[in-house]
Amino acid sequence: MSHVDTDKKYKVRKSGNSDVTTIPLEVKEKLNLKTGESIRYLFETDGSVKIVKAEDEVDVDAIVDSVMAQYEKAIKDLVDL
């Protein structure tokens, strides 16, 4: 595994019940990460940790609810046949 190391250090700080740190601009750019998007941590077998951009999850329940609301009258009419 190849990597680029820098001398820059990033401090871990307390924020409420969590620990936080900054994400350097070059990391955000490399991951094509925008403010407000999510990341995931991947724990590698060699003990290292990789940060990746999290894929958006599809909310199937919200889609079903939306379709049901849109076609509610038509579905009721079919049931009544």
XYZ file of N, CA and C in Angstrom, residues 15-78:
192
model
N -15.857 17.699 21.678
C -17.028 18.485 21.297
C -18.243 17.746 21.835
N -18.762 18.196 22.973
C -19.850 17.472 23.628
C -19.338 16.127 24.107
N -20.025 15.048 23.701
C -19.603 13.699 24.091
C -18.734 13.044 23.027
N -18.362 13.790 21.999
C -17.591 13.229 20.890
C -16.203 13.843 20.811
N -15.333 13.145 20.106
C -14.030 13.698 19.749
C -14.094 14.072 18.278
N -13.523 15.222 17.910
C -13.563 15.710 16.536
C -12.180 16.163 16.093
N -11.979 16.212 14.787
C -10.774 16.771 14.192
C -11.151 17.395 12.859
N -10.263 18.152 12.273
C -10.538 18.755 10.976
C -10.163 17.797 9.859
N -10.755 18.014 8.697
C -10.393 17.260 7.505
C -9.690 18.248 6.580
N -8.438 18.006 6.266
C -7.695 18.934 5.420
C -8.327 19.065 4.034
N -8.206 20.229 3.436
C -8.770 20.498 2.123
C -8.307 19.478 1.089
N -7.029 19.101 1.131
C -6.535 18.145 0.131
C -7.194 16.769 0.274
N -7.600 16.401 1.501
C -8.318 15.136 1.720
C -9.738 15.262 1.178
N -10.400 16.387 1.485
C -11.758 16.610 0.957
C -11.753 16.563 -0.564
N -10.758 17.198 -1.179
C -10.680 17.215 -2.646
C -10.433 15.813 -3.199
N -9.536 15.072 -2.573
C -9.202 13.714 -3.026
C -10.419 12.788 -2.943
N -11.239 12.968 -1.910
C -12.437 12.144 -1.723
C -13.659 12.719 -2.440
N -13.495 13.903 -3.066
C -14.627 14.612 -3.672
C -15.742 14.778 -2.635
N -15.346 15.219 -1.459
C -16.220 15.325 -0.298
C -16.655 16.767 -0.112
N -17.952 16.951 0.043
C -18.505 18.283 0.279
C -18.932 18.381 1.745
N -18.933 19.593 2.269
C -19.378 19.821 3.638
C -20.803 19.305 3.791
N -21.044 18.541 4.852
C -22.366 17.977 5.103
C -22.503 16.536 4.643
N -21.577 16.068 3.787
C -21.618 14.677 3.348
C -20.973 13.785 4.414
N -21.153 12.486 4.265
C -20.677 11.540 5.273
C -19.433 10.790 4.809
N -18.654 10.340 5.796
C -17.484 9.504 5.544
C -17.654 8.196 6.294
N -16.869 7.204 5.913
C -16.811 5.924 6.615
C -15.358 5.634 6.942
N -15.135 4.904 8.008
C -13.809 4.447 8.371
C -13.728 2.962 8.060
N -12.723 2.563 7.301
C -12.500 1.154 6.990
C -11.277 0.690 7.768
N -11.441 -0.338 8.574
C -10.352 -0.871 9.387
C -9.680 -1.994 8.609
N -8.440 -1.769 8.221
C -7.688 -2.712 7.399
C -7.055 -3.796 8.270
N -6.775 -4.936 7.651
C -6.196 -6.056 8.399
C -4.783 -5.750 8.895
N -4.098 -4.799 8.276
C -2.746 -4.450 8.718
C -2.750 -3.465 9.886
N -3.962 -3.121 10.389
C -4.066 -2.205 11.528
C -4.279 -0.758 11.133
N -4.185 -0.448 9.848
C -4.403 0.928 9.419
C -5.900 1.205 9.268
N -6.223 2.478 9.185
C -7.611 2.901 9.016
C -7.682 3.768 7.762
N -8.654 3.470 6.916
C -8.837 4.220 5.672
C -10.129 5.025 5.785
N -10.098 6.275 5.308
C -11.287 7.119 5.272
C -11.800 7.143 3.834
N -13.095 6.859 3.653
C -13.705 6.896 2.325
C -15.005 7.693 2.400
N -15.411 8.224 1.266
C -16.688 8.920 1.186
C -17.799 7.882 1.271
N -18.779 8.116 2.136
C -19.897 7.190 2.293
C -20.872 7.379 1.140
N -21.369 6.273 0.627
C -22.382 6.321 -0.425
C -23.728 6.645 0.216
N -24.528 7.450 -0.485
C -25.866 7.761 0.006
C -26.702 6.494 0.043
N -27.432 6.322 1.132
C -28.307 5.166 1.267
C -29.695 5.523 0.748
N -30.308 4.597 0.032
C -31.644 4.808 -0.497
C -32.656 4.529 0.617
N -33.567 5.482 0.852
C -34.612 5.325 1.863
C -35.834 4.702 1.197
N -35.856 3.362 1.157
C -36.920 2.621 0.474
C -38.282 2.944 1.083
N -38.348 3.050 2.405
C -39.629 3.345 3.054
C -40.193 4.682 2.597
N -39.340 5.693 2.469
C -39.802 7.005 2.019
C -40.296 6.937 0.577
N -39.634 6.153 -0.269
C -40.061 6.000 -1.662
C -41.421 5.311 -1.725
N -41.584 4.243 -0.959
C -42.872 3.516 -0.937
C -43.978 4.432 -0.430
N -43.716 5.165 0.649
C -44.714 6.094 1.189
C -45.114 7.137 0.155
N -44.147 7.657 -0.568
C -44.408 8.670 -1.587
C -45.273 8.110 -2.714
N -44.945 6.907 -3.185
C -45.711 6.279 -4.254
C -47.125 5.958 -3.777
N -47.233 5.440 -2.571
C -48.554 5.110 -2.024
C -49.414 6.361 -1.894
N -48.830 7.446 -1.427
C -49.583 8.696 -1.290
C -50.020 9.211 -2.660
N -49.138 9.094 -3.641
C -49.422 9.594 -4.986
C -50.560 8.808 -5.643
N -50.605 7.511 -5.409
C -51.580 6.652 -6.081
C -52.638 6.088 -5.133
N -52.804 6.711 -3.973
C -53.713 6.189 -2.957
C -55.137 6.015 -3.496
N -55.677 7.030 -4.172
C -57.047 6.943 -4.691
C -57.161 5.840 -5.735
N -56.193 5.748 -6.643
C -56.244 4.716 -7.679
C -56.174 3.325 -7.069
N -55.351 3.148 -6.044
C -55.235 1.839 -5.375
C -56.555 1.490 -4.684
N -57.184 2.459 -4.008
C -58.472 2.215 -3.347
C -59.528 1.858 -4.385
N -59.536 2.553 -5.518
C -60.503 2.252 -6.583
C -60.321 0.836 -7.108
N -59.066 0.386 -7.238
C -58.812 -0.987 -7.703
C -59.290 -2.015 -6.680
